[in-house]
mmCIF file of C-alpha atoms and ligand atoms in Angstrom:
data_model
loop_
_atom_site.group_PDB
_atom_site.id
_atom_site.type_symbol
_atom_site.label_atom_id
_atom_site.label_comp_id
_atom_site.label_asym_id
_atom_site.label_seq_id
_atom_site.Cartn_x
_atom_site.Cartn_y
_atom_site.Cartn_z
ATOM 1 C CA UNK A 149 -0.171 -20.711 10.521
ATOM 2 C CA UNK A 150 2.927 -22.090 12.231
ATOM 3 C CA UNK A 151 6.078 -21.594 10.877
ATOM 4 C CA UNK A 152 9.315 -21.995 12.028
ATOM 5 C CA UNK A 153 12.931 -21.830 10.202
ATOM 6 C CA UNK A 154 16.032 -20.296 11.932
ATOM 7 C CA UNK A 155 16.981 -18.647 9.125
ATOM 8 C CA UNK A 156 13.763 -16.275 8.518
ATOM 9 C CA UNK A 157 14.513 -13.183 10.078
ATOM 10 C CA UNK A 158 11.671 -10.688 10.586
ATOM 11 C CA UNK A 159 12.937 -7.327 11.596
ATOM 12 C CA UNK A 160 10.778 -3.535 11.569
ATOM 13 C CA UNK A 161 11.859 -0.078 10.991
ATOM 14 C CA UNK A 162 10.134 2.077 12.873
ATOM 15 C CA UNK A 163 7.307 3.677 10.335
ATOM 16 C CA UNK A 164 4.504 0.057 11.859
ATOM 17 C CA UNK A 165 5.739 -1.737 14.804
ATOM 18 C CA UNK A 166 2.097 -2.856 14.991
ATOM 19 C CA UNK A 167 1.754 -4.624 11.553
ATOM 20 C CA UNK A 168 5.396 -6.242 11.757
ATOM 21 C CA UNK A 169 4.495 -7.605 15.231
ATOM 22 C CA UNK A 170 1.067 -9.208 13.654
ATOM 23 C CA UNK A 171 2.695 -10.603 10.914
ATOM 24 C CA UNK A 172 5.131 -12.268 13.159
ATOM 25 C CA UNK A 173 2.310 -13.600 15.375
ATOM 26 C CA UNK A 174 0.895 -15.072 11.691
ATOM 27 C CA UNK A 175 4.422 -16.450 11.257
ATOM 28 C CA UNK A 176 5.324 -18.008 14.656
ATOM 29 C CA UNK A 177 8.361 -15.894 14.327
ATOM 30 C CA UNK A 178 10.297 -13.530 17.435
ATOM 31 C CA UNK A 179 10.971 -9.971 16.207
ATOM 32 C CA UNK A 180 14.766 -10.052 15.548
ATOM 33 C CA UNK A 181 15.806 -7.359 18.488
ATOM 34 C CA UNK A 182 17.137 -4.288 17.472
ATOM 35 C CA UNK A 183 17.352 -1.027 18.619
ATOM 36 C CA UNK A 184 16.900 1.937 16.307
ATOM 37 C CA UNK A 185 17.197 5.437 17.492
ATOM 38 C CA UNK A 186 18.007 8.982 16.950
ATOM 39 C CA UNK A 187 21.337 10.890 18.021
ATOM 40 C CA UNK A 188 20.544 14.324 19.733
ATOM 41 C CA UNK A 189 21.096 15.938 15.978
ATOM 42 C CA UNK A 190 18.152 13.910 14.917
ATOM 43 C CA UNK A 191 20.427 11.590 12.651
ATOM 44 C CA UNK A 192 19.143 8.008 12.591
ATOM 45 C CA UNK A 193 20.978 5.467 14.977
ATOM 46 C CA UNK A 194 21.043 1.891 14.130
ATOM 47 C CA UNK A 195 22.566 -1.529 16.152
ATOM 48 C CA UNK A 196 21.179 -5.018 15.873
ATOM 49 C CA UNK A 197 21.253 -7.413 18.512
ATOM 50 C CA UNK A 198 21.400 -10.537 17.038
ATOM 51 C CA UNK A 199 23.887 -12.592 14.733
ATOM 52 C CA UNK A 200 22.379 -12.060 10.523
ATOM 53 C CA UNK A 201 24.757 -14.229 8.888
ATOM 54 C CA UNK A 202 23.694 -16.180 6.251
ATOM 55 C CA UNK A 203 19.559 -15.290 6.931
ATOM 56 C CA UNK A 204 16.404 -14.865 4.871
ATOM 57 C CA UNK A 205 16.134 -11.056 6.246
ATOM 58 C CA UNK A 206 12.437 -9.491 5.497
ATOM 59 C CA UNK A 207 12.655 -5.497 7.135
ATOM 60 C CA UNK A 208 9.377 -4.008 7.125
ATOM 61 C CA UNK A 209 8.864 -0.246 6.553
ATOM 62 C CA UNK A 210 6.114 1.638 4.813
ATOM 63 C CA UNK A 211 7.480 4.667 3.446
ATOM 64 C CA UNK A 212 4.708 6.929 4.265
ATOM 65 C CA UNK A 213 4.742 9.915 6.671
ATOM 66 C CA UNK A 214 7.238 10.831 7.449
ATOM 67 C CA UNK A 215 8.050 9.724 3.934
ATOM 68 C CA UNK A 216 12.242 10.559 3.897
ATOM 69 C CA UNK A 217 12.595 9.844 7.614
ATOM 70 C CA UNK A 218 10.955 6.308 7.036
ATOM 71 C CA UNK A 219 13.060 6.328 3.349
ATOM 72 C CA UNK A 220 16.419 6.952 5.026
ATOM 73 C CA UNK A 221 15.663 4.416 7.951
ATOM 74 C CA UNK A 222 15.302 1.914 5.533
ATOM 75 C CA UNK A 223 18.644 2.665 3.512
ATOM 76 C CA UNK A 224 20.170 2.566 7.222
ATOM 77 C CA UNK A 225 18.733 -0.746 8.138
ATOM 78 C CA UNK A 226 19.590 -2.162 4.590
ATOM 79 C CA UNK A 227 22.777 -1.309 4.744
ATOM 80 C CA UNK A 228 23.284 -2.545 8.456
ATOM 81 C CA UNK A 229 22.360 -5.881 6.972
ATOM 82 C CA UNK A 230 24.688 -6.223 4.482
ATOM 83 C CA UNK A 231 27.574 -5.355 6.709
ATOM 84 C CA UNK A 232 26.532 -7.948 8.840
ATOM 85 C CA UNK A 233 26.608 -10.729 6.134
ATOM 86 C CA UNK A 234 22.750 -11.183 6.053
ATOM 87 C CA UNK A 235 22.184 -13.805 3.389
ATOM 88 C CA UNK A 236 19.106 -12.147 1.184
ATOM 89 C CA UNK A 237 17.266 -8.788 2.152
ATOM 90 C CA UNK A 238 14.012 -8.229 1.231
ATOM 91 C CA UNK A 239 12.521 -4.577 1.672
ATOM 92 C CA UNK A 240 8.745 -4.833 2.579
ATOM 93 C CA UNK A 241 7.057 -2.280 1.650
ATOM 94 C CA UNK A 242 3.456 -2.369 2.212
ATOM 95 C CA UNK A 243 3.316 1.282 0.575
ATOM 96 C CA UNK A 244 6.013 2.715 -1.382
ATOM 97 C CA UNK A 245 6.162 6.151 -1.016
ATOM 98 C CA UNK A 246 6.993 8.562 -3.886
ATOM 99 C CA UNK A 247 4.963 6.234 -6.398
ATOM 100 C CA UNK A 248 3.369 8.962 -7.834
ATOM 101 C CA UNK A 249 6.067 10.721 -9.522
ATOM 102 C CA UNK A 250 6.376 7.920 -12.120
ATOM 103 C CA UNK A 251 7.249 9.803 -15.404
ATOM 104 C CA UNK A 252 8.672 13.192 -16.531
ATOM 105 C CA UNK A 253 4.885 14.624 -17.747
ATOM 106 C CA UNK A 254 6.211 17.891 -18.182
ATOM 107 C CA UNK A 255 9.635 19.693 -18.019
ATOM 108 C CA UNK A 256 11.872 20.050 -15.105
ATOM 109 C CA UNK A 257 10.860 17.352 -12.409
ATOM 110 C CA UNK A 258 12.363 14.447 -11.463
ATOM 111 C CA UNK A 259 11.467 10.773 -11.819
ATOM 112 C CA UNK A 260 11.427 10.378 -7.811
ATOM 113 C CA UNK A 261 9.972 6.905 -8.113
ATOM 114 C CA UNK A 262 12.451 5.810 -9.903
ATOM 115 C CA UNK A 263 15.179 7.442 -7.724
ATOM 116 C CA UNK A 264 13.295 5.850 -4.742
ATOM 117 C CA UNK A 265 14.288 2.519 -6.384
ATOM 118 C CA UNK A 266 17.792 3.356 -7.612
ATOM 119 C CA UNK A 267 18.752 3.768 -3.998
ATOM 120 C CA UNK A 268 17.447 0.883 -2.329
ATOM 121 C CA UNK A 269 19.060 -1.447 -5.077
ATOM 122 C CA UNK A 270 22.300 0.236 -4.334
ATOM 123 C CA UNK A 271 21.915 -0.023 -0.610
ATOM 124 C CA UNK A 272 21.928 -3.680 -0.955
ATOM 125 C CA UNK A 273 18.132 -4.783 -0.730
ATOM 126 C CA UNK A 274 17.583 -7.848 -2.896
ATOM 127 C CA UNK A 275 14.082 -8.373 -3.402
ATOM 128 C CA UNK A 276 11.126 -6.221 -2.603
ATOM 129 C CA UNK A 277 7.743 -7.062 -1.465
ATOM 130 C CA UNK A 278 4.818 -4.532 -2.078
ATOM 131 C CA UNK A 279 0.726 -3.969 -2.258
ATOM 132 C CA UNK A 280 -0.918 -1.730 -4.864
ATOM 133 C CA UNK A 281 2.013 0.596 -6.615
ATOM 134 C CA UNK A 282 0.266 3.280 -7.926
ATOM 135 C CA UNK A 283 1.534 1.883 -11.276
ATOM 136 C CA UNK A 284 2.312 -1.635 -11.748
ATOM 137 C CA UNK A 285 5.625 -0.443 -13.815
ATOM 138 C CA UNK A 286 7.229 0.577 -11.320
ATOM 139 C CA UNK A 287 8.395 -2.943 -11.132
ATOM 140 C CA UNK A 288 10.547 -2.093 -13.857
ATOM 141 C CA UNK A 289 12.417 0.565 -11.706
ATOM 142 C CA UNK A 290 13.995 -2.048 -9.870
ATOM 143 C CA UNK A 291 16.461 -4.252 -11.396
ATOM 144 C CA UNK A 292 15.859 -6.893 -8.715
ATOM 145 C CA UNK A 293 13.073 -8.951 -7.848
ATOM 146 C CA UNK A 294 9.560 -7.308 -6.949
ATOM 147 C CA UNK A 295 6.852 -9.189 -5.787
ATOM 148 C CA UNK A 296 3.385 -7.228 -5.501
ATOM 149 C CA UNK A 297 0.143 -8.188 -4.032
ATOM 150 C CA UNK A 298 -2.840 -6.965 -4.260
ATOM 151 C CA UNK A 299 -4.991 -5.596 -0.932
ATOM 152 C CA UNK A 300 -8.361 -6.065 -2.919
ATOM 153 C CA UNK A 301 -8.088 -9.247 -1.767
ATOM 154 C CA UNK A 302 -8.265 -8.675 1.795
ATOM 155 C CA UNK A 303 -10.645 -5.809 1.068
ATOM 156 C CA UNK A 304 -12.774 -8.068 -1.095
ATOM 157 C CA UNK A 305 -13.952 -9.828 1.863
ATOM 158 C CA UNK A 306 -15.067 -6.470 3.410
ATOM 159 C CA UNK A 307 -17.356 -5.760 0.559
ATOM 160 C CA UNK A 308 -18.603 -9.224 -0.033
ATOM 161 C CA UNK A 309 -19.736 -9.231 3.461
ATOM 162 C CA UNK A 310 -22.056 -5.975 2.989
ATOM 163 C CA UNK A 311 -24.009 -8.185 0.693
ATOM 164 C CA UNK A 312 -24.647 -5.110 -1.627
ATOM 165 C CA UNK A 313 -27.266 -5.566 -4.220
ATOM 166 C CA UNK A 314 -27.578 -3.479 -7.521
ATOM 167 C CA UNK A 315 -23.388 -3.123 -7.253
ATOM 168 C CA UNK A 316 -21.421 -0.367 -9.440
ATOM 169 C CA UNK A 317 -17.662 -0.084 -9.095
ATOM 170 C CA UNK A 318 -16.821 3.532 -9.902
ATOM 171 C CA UNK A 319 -13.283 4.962 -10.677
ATOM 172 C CA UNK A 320 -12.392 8.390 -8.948
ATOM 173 C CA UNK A 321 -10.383 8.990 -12.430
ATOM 174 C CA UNK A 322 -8.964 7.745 -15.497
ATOM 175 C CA UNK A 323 -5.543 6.950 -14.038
ATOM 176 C CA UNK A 324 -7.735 4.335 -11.687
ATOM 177 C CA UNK A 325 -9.624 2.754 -14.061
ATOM 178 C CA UNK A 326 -7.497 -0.437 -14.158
ATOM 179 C CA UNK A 327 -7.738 -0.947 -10.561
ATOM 180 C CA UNK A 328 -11.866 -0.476 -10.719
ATOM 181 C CA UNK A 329 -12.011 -2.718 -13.811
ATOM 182 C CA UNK A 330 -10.127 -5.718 -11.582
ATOM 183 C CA UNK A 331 -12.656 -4.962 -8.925
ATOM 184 C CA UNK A 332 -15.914 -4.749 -11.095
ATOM 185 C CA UNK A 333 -14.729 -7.962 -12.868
ATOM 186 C CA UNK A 334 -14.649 -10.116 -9.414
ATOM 187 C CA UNK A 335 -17.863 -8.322 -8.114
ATOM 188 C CA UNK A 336 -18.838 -9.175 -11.316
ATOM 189 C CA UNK A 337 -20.743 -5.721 -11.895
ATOM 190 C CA UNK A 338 -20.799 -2.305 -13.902
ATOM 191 C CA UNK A 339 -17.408 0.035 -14.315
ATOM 192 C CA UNK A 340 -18.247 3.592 -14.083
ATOM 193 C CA UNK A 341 -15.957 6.743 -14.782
ATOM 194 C CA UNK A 342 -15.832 9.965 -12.476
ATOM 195 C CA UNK A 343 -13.904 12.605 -14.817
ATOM 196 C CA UNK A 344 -11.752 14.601 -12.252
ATOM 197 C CA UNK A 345 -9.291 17.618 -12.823
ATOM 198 C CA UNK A 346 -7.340 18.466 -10.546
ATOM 199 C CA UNK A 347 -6.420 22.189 -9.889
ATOM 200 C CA UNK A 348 -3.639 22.038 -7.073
ATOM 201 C CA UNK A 349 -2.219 19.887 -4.732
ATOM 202 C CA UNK A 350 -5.138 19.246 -2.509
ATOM 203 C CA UNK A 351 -7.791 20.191 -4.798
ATOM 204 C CA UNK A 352 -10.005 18.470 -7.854
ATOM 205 C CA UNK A 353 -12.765 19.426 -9.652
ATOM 206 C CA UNK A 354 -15.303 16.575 -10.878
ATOM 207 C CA UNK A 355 -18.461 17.168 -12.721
ATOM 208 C CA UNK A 356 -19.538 14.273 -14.608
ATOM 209 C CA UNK A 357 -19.894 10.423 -14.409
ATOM 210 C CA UNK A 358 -19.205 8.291 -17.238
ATOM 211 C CA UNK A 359 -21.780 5.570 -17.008
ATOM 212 C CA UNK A 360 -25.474 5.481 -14.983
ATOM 213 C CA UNK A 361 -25.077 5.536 -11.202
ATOM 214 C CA UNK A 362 -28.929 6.435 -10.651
ATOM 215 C CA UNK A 363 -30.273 4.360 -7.825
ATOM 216 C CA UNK A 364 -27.304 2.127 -7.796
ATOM 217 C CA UNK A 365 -24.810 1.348 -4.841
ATOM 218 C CA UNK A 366 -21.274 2.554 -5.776
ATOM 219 C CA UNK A 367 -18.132 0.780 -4.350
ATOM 220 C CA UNK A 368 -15.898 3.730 -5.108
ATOM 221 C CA UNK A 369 -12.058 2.124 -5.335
ATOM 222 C CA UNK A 370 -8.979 4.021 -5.328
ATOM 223 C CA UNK A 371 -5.230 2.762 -4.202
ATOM 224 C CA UNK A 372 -4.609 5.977 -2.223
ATOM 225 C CA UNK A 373 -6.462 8.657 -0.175
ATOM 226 C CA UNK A 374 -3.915 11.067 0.657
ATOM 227 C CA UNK A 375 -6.067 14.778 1.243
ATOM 228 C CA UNK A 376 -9.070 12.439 0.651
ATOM 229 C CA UNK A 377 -9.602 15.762 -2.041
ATOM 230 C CA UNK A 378 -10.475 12.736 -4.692
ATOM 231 C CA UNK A 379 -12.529 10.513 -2.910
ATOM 232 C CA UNK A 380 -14.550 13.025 -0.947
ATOM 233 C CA UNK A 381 -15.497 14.776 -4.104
ATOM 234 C CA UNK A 382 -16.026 11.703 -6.383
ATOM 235 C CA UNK A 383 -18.515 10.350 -3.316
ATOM 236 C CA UNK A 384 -20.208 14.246 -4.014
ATOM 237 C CA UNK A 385 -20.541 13.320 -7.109
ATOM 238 C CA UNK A 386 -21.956 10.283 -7.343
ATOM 239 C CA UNK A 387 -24.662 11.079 -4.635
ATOM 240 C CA UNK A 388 -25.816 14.121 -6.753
ATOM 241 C CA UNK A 389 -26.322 11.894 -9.693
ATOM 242 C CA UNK A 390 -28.269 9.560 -7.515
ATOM 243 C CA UNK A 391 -26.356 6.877 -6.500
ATOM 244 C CA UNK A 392 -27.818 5.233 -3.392
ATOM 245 C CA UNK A 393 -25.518 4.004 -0.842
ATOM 246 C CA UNK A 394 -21.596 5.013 -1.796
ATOM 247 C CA UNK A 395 -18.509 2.771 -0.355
ATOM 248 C CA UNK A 396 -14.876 3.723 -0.278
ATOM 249 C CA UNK A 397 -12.718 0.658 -0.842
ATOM 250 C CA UNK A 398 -9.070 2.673 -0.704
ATOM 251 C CA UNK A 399 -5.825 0.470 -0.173
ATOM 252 C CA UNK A 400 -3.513 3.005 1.535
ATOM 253 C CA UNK A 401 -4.535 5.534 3.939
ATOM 254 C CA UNK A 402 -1.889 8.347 3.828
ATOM 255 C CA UNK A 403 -4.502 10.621 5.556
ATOM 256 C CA UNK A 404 -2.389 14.020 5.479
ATOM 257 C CA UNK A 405 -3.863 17.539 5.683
ATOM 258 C CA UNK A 406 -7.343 17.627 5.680
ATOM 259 C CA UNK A 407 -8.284 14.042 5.203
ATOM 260 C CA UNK A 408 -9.878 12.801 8.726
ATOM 261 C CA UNK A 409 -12.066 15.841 8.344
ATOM 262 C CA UNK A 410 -12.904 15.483 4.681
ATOM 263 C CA UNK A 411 -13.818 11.725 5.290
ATOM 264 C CA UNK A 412 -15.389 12.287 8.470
ATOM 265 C CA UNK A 413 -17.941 15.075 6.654
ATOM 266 C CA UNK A 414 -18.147 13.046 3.262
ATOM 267 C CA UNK A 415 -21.463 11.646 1.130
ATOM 268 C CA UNK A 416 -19.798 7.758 1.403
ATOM 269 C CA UNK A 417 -21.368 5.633 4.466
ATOM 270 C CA UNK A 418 -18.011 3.492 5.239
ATOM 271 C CA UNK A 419 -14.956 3.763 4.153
ATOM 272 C CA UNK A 420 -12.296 0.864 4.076
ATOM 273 C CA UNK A 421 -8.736 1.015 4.109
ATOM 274 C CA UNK A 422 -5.744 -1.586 4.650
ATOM 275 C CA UNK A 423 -3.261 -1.090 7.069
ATOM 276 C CA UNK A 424 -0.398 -0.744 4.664
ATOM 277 C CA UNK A 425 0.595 2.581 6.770
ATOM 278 C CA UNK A 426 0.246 2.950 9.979
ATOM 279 C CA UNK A 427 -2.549 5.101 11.308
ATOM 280 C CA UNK A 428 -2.622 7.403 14.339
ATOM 281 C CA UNK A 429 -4.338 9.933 15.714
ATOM 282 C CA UNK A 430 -7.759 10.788 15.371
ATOM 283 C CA UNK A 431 -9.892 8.571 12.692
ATOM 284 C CA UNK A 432 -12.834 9.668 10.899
ATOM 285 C CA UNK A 433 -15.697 7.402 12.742
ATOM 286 C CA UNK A 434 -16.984 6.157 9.042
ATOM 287 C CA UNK A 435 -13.758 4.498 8.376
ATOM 288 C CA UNK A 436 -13.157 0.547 9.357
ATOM 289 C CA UNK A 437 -9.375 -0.794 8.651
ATOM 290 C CA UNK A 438 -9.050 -3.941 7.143
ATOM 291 C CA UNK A 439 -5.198 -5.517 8.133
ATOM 292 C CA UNK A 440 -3.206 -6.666 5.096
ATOM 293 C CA UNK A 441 -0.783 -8.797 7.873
ATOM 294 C CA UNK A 442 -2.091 -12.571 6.783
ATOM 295 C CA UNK A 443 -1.675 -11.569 2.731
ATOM 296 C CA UNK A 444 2.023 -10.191 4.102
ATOM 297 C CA UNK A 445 2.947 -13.289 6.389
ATOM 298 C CA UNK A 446 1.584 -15.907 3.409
ATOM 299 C CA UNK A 447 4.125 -14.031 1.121
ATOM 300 C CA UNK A 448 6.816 -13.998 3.157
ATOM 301 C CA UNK A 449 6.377 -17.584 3.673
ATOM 302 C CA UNK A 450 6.198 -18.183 -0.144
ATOM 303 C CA UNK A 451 9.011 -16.198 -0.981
ATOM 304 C CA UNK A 452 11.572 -17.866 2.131
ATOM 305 C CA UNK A 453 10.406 -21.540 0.511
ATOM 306 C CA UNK A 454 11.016 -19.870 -2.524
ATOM 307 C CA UNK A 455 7.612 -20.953 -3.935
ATOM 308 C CA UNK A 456 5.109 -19.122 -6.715
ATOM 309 C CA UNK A 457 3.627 -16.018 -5.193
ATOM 310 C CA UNK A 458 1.703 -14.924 -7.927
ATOM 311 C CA UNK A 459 -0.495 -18.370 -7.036
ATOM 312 C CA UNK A 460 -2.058 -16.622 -3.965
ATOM 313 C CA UNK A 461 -3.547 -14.539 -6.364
ATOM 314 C CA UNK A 462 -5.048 -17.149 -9.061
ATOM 315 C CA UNK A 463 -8.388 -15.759 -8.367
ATOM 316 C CA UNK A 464 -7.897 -11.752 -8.209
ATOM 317 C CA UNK A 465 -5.649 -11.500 -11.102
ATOM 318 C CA UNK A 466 -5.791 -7.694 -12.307
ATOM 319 C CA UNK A 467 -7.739 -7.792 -15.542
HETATM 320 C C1 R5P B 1360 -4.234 9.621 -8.067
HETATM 321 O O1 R5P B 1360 -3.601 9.385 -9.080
HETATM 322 C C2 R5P B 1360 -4.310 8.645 -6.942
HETATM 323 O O2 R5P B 1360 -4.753 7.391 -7.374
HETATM 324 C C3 R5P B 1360 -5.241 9.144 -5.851
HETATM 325 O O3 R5P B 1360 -6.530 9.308 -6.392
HETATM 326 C C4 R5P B 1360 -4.768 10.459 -5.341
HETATM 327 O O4 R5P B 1360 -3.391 10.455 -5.157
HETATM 328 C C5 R5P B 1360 -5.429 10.755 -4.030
HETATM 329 O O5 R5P B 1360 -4.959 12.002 -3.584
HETATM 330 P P1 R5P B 1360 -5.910 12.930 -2.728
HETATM 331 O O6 R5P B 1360 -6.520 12.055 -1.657
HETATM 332 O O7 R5P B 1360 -4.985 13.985 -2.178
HETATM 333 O O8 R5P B 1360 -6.942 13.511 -3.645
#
């Protein structure tokens, strides 16, 4: 793709250098210099080098580890934007972190998505651009713009390619179970049901599977692995009811705790992830990244010529 406008401004916070510099490569596009820093105190130092008057201004952070460092970056950057008379911000988020906290589901805890959302509005972002919210609502959080994509179709290809015959989509959980349906209708295969409780943090207990896995490869989907407590023990599952071959199709790889080891020692051949978060350090050897950069520089494009978005995803529509 070769693209080139002025006004398009393509500047990264500091949570994936790596995936801002690819998408820029997609978009024929320099990196707007900046240099963002840290005062001995460990507060956040911010200066751009380059005039932002008047520009289409897409900042790309992931909030993921360190989730408030990368969080309060972003505010920062925002809000160094607007003081310099940048014509429209758009956050990219590739993962938004905090997603999970969605809804008060018992007494006494906040609504941190939403809080996530109330802040950035206020800081002065005016459109966001996202993959895979762990609840499509959270749309409604924002009173601006959102425009969300969909990594199953960049992991789609993945999948496709293993040519996998007598195909079962399987849902870790119930809170999943749209995501697996959209995938099992465009493999155009069985939905099954793992029935998971989960007793802490970073642990789940999963018994039974709701449909017949017996002698069947299982793409297992999920939008997160964050302990890889869900996956690893869904993939346990499924092997001890007799699936065959068992596939991890996960869109972003938080990998905290004990994740690399969990995947690394887990019942699932391969596991595939998107590069909506940046990943470092040691990787378990099963897992093969899949980069989400060409879906993020085609929506970028779409949204600067202010043209549909939703039409890159005609064929993957959520079901
Ligand atoms: C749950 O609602 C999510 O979709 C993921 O299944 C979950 O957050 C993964 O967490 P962990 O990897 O720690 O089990």
């Amino acid at each position: 793709m070769s693209y080139k406008d002025s006004r398009l401004k393509l500047l990264s916070g500091s949570a994936h250098t790596e995936l801002t510099s690819e998408i820029a490569s997609y978009l024929d596009v320099p990196l707007t210099a900046a240099s963002i820093g840290r005062f001995p105190d460990g507060e956040i130092d911010i200066k751009l080098h380059e005039d932002m008057r008047g520009s289409d201004v897409f900042v790309l952070q992931p909030t993921g580890p360190p989730v408030n460092e990368n969080m309060i970056e972003l505010l920062l950057i925002v809000d160094t934007l607007r003081r310099a008379s940048a014509g429209r911000i758009t956050a990219v988020m590739p993962y938004f972190g905090y997603a999970r906290k969605d809804r008060k589901d018992e007494g006494r805890v906040p609504i941190s998505a939403k809080v996530m959302a109330n802040i950035l509005v206020s800081s002065g972002v005016d459109r966001v651009l996202t993959i895979d919210l762990h609840a499509q609502q959270i749309q409604g959080f924002f009173d601006i713009p959102v425009d969300h994509l969909w990594a199953r179709s960049v992991l789609g290809e993945a999948v496709q390619e293993m040519n996998l015959d007598n195909l079962v989509v399987c849902s870790p959980d119930v809170g999943g179970v749209k995501l697996a349906r959209a995938w099992a209708k465009s493999l155009r295969c069985p939905l099954t049901i793992v029935d998971k409780r989960r007793v802490s943090g970073d642990t789940v207990v999963m018994e039974n599977v709701i449909g017949a896995v017996e002698g069947c490869n299982v793409l297992l989907t999920d939008d997160m692995i964050s302990t890889a407590g869900t996956i690893t023990e869904a993939a346990r599952i499924l092997k001890e009811k007799g699936a065959l071959r068992v596939i991890i199709a996960a869109t972003h790889a938080v990998l905290c705790g004990p994740a690399v080891e969990r995947l690394q020692n887990c019942a699932a051949e391969k596991v595939l992830v998107s590069n909506t978060i940046a990943l470092r350090g040691a990787l378990p050897d099963n897992l093969e990244v899949v980069s989400v950069a060409p879906l993020l520089a085609r929506a970028i494009t779409r949204i600067h010529r202010e043209e549909s978005v939703s039409a890159l995803f005609e064929e993957v529509k959520t079901a």
